[in-house]
Tab-separated table of C-alpha atoms and ligand atoms in Angstrom:
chain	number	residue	atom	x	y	z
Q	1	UNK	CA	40.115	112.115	67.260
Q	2	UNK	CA	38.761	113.759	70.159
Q	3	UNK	CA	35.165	112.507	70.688
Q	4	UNK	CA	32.120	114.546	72.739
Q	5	UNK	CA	28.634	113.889	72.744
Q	6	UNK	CA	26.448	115.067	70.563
Q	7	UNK	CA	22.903	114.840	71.367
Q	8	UNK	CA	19.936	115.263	68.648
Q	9	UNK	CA	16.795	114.609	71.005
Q	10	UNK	CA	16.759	111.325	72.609
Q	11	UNK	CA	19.989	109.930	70.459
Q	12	UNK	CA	23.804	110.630	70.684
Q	13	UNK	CA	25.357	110.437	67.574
Q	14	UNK	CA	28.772	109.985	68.895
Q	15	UNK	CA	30.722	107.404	71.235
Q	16	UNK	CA	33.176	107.226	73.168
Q	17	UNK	CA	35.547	103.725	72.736
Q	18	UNK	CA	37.354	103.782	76.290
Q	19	UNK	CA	34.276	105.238	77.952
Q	20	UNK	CA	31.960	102.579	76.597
Q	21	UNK	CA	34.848	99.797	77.609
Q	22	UNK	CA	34.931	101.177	80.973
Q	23	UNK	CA	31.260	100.858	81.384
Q	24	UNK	CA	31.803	97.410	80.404
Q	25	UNK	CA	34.392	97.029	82.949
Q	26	UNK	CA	32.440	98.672	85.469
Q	27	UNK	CA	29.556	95.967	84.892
Q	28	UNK	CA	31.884	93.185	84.849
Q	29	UNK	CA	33.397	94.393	87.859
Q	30	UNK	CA	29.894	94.107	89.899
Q	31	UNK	CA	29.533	90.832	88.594
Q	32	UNK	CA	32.309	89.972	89.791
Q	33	UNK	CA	31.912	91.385	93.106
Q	34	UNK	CA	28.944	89.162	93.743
Q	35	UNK	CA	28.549	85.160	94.369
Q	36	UNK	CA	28.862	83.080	91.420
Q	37	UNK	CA	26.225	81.183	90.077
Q	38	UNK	CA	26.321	77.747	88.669
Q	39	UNK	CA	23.940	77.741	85.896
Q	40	UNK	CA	24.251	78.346	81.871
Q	41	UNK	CA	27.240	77.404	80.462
Q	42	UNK	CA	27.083	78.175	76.557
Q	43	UNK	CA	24.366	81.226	76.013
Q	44	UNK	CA	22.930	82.915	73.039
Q	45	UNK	CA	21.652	86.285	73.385
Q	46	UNK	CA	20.314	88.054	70.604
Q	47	UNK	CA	19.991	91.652	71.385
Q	48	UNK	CA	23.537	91.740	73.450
Q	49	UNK	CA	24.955	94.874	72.706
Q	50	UNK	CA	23.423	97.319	75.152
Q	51	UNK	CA	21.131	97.324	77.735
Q	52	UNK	CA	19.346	94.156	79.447
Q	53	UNK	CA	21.063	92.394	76.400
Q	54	UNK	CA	24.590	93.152	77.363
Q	55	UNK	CA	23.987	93.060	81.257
Q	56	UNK	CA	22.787	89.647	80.894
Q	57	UNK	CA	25.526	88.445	78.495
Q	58	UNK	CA	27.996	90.322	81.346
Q	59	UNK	CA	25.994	88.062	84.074
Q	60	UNK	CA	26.228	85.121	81.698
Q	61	UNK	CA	29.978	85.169	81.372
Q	62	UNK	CA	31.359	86.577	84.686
Q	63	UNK	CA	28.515	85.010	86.955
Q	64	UNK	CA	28.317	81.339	85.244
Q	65	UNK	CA	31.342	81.288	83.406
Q	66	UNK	CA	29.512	80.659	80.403
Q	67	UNK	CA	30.198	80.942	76.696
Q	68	UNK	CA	28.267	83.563	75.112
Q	69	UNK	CA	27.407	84.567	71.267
Q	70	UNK	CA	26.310	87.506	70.608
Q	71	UNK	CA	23.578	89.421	68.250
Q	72	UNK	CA	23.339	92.376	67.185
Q	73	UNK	CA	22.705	94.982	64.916
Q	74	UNK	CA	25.461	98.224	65.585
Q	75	UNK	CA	27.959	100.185	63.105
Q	76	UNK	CA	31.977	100.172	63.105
Q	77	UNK	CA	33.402	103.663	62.581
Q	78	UNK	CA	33.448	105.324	59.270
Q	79	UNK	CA	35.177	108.212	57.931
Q	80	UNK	CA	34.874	110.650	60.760
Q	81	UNK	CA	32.204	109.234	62.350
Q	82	UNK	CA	32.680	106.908	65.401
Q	83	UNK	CA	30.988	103.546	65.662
Q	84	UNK	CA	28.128	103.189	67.839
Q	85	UNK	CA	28.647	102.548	71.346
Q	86	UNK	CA	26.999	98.768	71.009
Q	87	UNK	CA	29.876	97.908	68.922
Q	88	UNK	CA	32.429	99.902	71.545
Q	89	UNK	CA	30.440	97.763	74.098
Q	90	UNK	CA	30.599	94.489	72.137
Q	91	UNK	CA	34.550	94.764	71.640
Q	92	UNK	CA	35.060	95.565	75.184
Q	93	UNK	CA	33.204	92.010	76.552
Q	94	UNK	CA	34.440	90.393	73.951
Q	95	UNK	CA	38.025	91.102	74.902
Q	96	UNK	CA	37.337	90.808	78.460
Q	97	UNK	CA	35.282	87.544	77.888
Q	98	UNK	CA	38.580	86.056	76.078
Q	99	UNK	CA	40.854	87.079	78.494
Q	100	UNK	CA	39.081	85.347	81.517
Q	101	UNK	CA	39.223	81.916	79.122
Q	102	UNK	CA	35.651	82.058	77.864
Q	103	UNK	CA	34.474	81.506	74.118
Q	104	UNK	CA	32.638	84.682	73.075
Q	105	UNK	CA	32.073	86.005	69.609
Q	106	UNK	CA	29.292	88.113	68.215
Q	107	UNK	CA	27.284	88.284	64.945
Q	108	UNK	CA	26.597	91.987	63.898
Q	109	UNK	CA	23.396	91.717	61.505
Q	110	UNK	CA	19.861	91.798	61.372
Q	111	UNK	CA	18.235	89.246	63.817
Q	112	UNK	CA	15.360	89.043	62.170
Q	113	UNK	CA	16.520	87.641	59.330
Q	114	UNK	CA	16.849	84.123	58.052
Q	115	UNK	CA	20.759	84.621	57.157
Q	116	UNK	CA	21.671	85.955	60.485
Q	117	UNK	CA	19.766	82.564	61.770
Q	118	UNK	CA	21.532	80.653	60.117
Q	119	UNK	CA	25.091	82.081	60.545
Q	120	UNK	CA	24.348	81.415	64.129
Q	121	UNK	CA	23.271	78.365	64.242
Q	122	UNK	CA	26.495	77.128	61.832
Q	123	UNK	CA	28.373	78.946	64.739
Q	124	UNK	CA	26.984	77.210	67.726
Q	125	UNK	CA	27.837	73.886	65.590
Q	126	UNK	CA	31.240	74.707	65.096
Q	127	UNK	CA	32.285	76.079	68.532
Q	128	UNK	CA	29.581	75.606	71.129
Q	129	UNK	CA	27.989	72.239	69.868
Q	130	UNK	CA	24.478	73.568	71.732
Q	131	UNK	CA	23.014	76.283	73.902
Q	132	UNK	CA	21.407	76.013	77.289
Q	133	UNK	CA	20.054	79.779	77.347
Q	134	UNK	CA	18.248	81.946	75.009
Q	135	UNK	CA	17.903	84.922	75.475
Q	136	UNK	CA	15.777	87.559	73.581
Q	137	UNK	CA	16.538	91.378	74.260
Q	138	UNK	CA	15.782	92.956	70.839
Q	139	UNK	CA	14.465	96.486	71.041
Q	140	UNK	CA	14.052	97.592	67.287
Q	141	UNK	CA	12.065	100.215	65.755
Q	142	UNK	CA	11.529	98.181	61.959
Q	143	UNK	CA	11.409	94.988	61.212
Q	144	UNK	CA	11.855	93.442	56.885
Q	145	UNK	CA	9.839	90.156	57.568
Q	146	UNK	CA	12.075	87.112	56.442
Q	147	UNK	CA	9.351	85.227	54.615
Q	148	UNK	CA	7.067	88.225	53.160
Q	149	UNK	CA	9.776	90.780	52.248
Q	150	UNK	CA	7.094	93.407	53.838
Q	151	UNK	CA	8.932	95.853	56.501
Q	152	UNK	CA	6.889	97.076	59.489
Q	153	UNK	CA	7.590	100.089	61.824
Q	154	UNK	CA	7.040	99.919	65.286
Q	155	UNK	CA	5.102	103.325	67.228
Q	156	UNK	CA	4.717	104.202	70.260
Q	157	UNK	CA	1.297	105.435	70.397
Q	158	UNK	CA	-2.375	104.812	72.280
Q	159	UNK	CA	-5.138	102.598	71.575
Q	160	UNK	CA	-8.641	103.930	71.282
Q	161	UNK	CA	-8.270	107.993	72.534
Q	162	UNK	CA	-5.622	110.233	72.577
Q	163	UNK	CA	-3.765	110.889	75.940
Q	164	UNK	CA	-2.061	114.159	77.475
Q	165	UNK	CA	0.585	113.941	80.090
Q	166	UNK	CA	3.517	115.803	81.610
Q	167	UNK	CA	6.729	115.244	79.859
Q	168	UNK	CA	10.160	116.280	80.104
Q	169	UNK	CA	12.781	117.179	77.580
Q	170	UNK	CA	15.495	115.726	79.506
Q	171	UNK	CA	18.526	118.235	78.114
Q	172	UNK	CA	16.989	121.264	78.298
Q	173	UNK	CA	14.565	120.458	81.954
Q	174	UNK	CA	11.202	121.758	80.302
Q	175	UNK	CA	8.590	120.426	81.397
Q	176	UNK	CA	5.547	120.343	79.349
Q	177	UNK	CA	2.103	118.783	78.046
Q	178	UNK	CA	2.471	116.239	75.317
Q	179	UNK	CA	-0.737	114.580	73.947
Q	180	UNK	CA	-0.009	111.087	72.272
Q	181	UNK	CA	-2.350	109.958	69.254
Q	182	UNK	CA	-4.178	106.812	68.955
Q	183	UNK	CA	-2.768	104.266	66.597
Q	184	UNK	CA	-4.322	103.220	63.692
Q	185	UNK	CA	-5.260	99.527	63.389
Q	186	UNK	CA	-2.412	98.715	60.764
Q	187	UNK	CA	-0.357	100.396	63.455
Q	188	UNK	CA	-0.802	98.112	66.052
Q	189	UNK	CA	-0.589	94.985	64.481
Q	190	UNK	CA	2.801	96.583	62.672
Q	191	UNK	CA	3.900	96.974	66.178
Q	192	UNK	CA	3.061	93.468	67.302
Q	193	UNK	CA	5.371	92.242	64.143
Q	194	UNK	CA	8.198	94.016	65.166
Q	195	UNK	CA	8.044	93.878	69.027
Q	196	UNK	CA	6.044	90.736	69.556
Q	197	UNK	CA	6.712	86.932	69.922
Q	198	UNK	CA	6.815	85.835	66.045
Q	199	UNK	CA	10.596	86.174	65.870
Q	200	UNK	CA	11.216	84.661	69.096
Q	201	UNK	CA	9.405	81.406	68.182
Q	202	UNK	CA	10.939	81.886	64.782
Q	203	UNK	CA	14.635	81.983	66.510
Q	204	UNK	CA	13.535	78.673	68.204
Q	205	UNK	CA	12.031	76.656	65.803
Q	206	UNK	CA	15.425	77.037	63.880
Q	207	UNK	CA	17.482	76.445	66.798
Q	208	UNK	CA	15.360	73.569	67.759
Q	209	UNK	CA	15.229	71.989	64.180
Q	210	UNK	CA	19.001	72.065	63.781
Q	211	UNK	CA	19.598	70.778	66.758
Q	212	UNK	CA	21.550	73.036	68.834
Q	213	UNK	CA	19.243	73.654	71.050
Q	214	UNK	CA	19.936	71.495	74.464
Q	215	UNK	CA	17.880	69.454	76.118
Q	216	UNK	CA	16.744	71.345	79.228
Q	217	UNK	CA	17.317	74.560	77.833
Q	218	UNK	CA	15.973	78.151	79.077
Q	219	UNK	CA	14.805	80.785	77.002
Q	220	UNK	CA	14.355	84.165	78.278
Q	221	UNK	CA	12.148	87.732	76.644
Q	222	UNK	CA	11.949	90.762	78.215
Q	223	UNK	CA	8.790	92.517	78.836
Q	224	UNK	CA	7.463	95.469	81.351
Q	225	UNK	CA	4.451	96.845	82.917
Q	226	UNK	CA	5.064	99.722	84.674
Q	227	UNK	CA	2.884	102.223	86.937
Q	228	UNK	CA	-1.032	103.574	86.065
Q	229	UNK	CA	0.896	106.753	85.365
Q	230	UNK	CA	2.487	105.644	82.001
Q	231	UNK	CA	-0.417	103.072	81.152
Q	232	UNK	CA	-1.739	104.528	78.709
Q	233	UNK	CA	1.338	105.046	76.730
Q	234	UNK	CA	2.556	101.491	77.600
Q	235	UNK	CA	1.213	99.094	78.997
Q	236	UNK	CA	-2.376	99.734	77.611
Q	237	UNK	CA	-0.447	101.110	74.239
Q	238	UNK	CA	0.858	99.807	71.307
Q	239	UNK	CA	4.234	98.680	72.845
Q	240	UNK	CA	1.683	96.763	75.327
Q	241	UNK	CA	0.221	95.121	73.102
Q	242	UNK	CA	3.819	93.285	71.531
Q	243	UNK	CA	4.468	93.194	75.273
Q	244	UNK	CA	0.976	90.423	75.718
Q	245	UNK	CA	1.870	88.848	72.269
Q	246	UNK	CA	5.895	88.233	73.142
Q	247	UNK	CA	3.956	86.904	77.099
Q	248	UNK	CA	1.579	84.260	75.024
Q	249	UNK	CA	4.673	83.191	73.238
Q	250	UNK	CA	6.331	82.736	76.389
Q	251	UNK	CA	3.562	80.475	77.210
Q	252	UNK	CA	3.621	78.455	74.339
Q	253	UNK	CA	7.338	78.068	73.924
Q	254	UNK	CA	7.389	77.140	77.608
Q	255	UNK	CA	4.603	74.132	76.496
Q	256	UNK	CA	6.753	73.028	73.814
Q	257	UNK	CA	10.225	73.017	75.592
Q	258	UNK	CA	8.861	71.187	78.475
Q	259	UNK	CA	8.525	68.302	77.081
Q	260	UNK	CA	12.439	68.484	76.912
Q	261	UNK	CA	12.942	69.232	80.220
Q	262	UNK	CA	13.284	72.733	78.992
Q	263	UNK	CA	11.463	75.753	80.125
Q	264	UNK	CA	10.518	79.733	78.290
Q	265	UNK	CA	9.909	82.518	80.022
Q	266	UNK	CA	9.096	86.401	79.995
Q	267	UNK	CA	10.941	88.294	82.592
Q	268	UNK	CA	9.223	92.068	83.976
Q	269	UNK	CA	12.265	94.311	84.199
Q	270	UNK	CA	12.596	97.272	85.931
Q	271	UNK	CA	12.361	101.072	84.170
Q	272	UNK	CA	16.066	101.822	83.299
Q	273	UNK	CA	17.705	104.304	80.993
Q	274	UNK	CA	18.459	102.908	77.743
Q	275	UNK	CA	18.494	103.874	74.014
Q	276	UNK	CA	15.328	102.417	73.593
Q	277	UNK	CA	13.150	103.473	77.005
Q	278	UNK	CA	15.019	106.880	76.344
Q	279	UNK	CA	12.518	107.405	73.553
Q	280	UNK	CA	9.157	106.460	74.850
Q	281	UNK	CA	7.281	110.053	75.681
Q	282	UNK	CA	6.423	110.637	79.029
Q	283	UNK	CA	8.664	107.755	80.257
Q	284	UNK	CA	11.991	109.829	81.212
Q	285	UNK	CA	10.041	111.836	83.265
Q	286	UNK	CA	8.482	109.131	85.270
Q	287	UNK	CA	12.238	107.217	85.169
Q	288	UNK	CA	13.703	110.513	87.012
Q	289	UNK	CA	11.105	110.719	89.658
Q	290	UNK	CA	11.405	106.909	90.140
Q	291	UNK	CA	15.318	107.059	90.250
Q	292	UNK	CA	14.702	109.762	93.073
Q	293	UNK	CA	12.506	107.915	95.239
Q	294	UNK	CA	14.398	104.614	94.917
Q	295	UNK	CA	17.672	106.059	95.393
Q	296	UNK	CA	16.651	108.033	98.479
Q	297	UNK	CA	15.066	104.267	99.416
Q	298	UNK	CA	17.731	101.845	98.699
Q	299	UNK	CA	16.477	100.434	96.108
Q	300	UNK	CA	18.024	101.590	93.006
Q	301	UNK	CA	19.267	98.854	90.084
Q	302	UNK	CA	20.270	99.658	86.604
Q	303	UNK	CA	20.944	96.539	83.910
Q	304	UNK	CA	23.837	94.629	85.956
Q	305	UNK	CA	21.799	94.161	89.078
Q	306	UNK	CA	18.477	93.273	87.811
Q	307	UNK	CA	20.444	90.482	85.128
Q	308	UNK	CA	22.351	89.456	87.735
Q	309	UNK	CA	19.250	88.275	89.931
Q	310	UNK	CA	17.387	87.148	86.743
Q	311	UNK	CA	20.486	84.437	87.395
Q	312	UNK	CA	21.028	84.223	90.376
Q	313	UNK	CA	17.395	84.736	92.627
Q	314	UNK	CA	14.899	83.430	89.822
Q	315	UNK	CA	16.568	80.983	86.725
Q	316	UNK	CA	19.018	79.287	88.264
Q	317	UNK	CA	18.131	79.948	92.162
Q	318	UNK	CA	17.180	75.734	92.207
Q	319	UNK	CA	14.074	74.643	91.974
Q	320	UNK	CA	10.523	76.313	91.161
Q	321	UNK	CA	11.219	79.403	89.464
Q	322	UNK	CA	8.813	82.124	90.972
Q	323	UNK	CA	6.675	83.053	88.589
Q	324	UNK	CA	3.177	85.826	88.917
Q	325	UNK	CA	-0.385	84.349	87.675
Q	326	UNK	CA	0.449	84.570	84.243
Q	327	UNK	CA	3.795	82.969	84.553
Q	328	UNK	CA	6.146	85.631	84.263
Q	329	UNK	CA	9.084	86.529	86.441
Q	330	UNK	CA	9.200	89.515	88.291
Q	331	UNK	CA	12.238	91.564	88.694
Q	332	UNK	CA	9.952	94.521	88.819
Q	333	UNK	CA	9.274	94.118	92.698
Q	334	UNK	CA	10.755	97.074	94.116
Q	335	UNK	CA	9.840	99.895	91.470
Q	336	UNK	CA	6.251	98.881	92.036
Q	337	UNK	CA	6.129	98.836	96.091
Q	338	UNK	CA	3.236	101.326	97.134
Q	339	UNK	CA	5.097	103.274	98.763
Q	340	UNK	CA	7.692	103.777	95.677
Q	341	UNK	CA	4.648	104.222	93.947
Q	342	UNK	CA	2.929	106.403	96.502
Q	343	UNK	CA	5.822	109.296	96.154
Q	344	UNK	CA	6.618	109.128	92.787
Q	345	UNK	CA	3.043	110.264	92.009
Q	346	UNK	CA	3.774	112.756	94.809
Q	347	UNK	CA	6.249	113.934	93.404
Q	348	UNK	CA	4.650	114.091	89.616
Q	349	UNK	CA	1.809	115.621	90.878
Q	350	UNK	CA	4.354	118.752	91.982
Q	351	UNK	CA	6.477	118.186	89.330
Q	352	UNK	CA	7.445	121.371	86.867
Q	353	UNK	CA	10.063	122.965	84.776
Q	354	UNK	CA	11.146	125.278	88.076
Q	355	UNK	CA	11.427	122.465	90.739
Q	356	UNK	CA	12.280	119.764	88.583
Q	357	UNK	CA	15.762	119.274	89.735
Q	358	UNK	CA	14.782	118.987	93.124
Q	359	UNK	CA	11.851	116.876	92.937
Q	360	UNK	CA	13.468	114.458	90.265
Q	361	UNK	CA	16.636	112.706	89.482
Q	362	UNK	CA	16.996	114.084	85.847
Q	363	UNK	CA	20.817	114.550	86.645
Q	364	UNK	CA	20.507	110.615	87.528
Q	365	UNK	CA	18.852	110.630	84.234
Q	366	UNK	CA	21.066	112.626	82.000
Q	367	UNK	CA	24.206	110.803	83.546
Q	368	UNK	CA	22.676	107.396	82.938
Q	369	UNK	CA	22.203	108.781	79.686
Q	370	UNK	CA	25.589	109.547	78.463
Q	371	UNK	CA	26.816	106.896	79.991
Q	372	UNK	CA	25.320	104.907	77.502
Q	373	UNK	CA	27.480	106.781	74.985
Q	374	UNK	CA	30.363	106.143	77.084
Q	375	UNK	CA	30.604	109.597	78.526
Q	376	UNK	CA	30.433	110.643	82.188
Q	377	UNK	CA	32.675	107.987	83.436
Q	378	UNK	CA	34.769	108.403	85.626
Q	379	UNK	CA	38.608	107.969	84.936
Q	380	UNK	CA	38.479	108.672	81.160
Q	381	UNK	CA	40.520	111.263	80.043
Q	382	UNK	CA	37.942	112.721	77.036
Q	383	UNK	CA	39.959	115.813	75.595
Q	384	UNK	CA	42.666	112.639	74.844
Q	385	UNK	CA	43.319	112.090	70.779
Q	386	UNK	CA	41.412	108.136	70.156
Q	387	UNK	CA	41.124	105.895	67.756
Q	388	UNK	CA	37.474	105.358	66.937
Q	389	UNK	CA	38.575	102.191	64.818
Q	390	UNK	CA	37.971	99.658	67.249
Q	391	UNK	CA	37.751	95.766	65.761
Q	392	UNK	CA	35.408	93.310	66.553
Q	393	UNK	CA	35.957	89.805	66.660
E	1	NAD	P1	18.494	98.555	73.887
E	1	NAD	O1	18.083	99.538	72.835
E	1	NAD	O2	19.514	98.973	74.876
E	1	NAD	O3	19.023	97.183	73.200
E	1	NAD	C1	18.498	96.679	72.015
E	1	NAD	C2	19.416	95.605	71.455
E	1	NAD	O4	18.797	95.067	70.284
E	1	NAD	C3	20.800	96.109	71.006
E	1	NAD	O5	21.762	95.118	71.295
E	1	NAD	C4	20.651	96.241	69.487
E	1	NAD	O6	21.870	96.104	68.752
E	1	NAD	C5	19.747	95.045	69.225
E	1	NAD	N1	19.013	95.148	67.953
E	1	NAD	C6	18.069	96.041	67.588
E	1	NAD	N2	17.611	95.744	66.346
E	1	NAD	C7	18.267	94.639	65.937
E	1	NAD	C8	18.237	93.844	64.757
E	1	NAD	N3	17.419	94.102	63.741
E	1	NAD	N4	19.091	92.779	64.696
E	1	NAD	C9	19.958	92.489	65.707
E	1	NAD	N5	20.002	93.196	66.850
E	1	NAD	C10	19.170	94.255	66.961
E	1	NAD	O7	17.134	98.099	74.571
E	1	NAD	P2	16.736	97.595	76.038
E	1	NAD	O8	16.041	98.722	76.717
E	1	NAD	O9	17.840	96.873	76.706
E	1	NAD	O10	15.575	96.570	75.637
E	1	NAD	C11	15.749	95.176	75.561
E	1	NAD	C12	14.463	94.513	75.995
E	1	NAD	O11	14.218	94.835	77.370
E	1	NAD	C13	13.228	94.979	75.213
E	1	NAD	O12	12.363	93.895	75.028
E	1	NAD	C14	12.599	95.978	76.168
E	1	NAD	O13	11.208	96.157	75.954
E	1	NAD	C15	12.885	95.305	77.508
E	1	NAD	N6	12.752	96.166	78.691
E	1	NAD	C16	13.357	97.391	78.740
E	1	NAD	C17	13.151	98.186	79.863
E	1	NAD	C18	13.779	99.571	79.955
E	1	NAD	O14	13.417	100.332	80.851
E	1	NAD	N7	14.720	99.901	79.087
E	1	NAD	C19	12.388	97.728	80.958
E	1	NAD	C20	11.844	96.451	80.887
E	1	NAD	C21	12.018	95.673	79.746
């Protein structure tokens, strides 16, 4: 079949299987570019399909050489539909990962269940024997609570008053008002269920208490903070508020795992386009003035370069890991420099539906955007006849 996009608001219901194995490629292929990095060699990462997940399971393999398995929760192609590109994306490392000589194979399932636990942990015994890294990249919008049966939804909504902001609908360039609602109570704490630290510490107690976790081991969540302009809606928001549990479970973890040598941590990532960030209001307009200003600066990362110095510049650097007051790494450095800071509210102050293109990156944006799909790269023929079916495993 011959596969476009097709966009319904901040989703893409199609992908593309060579375009999403090229982006693959393309990551692998910066990894590969760079110095390697002796540090995990057998890694779980739950959450690997896209994103931070797959960047870091790219830096995991290519950088360290290390064995990876994989979770996560995508769809294989069905009648005429095409799989989602997480799959695409999974069948591409895994291939790759096999081909270099590295052990890589993926459970597609829900994480937060207790089945999905234990599938993984029966694989570690059989193949891996333990890990040495954890890492936790979920980004889910429900979560069916393994001991209670009770599923929660995750929102994306203020605490206490309502807020009104610019916003951008990123296909069609309008810029407009949007006013988000306060969340209700039972909205908050559903939130916390589903984005916070419970099934993080839940992963580890079972890893732990089958014993495949190694002594020494590193576990890894990712978190952000972001600027005062999308406070409200983030930081000081719901999502913030899994965002401080997931930190305090960081802290505790990293207590606990100590005492094996081992250590937890929360890493601050930068604001990049991804399925999830993609649907946080107001956010993809801040992301396009950002990409603007660090572009024009230097600075620019998207997943590959921010996982790769999560590896190479904080975890595995030797020695202290820098950490901020409340012991979280900091890969957010650069996006929060005053004077990044200092023209992207310049430049939102301007910002409007008429000089949007040239005050903003939103062609950064959409690009980034389809790429995710695995559209808009370069090299791939897309009026060619494919086969969606693409195996995993
Ligand atoms: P993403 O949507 O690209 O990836 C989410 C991953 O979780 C996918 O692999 C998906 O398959 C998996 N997943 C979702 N539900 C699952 C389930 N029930 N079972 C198994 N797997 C499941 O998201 P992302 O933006 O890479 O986010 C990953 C983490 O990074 C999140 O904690 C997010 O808050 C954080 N983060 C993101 C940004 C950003 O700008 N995107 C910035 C800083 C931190």
């Amino acid at each position: 079949m011959v596969i476009k996009p097709k966009v319904r608001g901040f989703i893409c219901t199609t992908a593309h299987p060579v375009g999403c194995a090229a982006h693959v490629e393309e990551q692998i292929a910066y990894i590969q570019s760079q110095p390697r990095v002796e540090g995990t060699k057998r890694a779980l990462i739950i959450g690997c399909s896209t994103g931070y997940g797959l960047a870091t399971r790219i830096a995991a393999a290519f950088a360290c050489g290390a064995d990876t398995l994989g979770v996560c929760f995508e769809k294989p192609a069905s009648d005429n539909r095409t799989a989602t590109a997480g799959w695409y994306n999974t069948a591409a490392f895994e291939q790759a990962a096999r081909k270099a000589g590295r052990f890589a194979k993926t459970v597609n399932g829900d994480a937060f269940s207790d089945e999905v636990k234990r599938e993984v942990i029966d694989l570690i015994r059989t193949h891996m024997g333990q890990v040495d890294l954890v890492v936790y990249s979920l980004a889910s919008p429900r979560r069916k609570h393994p001991r209670t049966g009770e599923t929660y939804s995750s929102v994306l909504k203020t605490i206490g008053r309502p807020f009104t902001s610019k916003t951008v609908d990123v296909h069609t360039g309008k810029v407009t008002e949007v006013t988000v609602q306060p969340a209700t109570d039972e909205e908050i704490r559903d939130t916390i269920m589903v984005m916070g630290g419970e099934d993080w510490q839940m992963w580890m107690d079972a890893l732990e208490e089958a014993g495949v976790l190694a002594d020494g081991a590193t576990t890894v969540a990712y978190s952000y903070i972001g600027p005062d302009l999308t406070r409200a809606i983030y930081r000081d928001g719901t999502i913030g508020k899994a965002k401080d549990d997931l930190e305090a479970t960081a802290l505790r973890l990293n207590e606990r795992l100590q005492r094996r040598g081992g250590r937890a941590f929360v890493s601050v990532n930068k604001a990049v386009v991804t399925q999830s960030s993609s649907a946080i209001p107001v956010v993809p307009l801040y992301i396009s003035l950002l990409f603007k200003v660090m572009k024009e600066k230097g600075l620019h990362e998207d997943c590959i370069q921010q996982m790769y110095r999560l590896l190479a510049d904080r975890l595995y650097r030797g020695g202290e890991v820098p950490v901020d007051e409340q012991g979280r790494i900091r890969l957010d450095e650069l996006e929060l420099r005053d004077d990044v800071q200092a023209a992207v509210m310049s430049g939102w102050e301007r910002v409007d539906t008429d000089n949007l293109a040239q005050l903003t990156d939103i062609e950064g944006y959409r690009r980034d955007f389809l790429r995710l799909f695995g559209f808009e790269m370069d090299g791939v023929d897309y009026d060619a006849d494919v086969n969606p079916e693409v195996p995993l495993g």
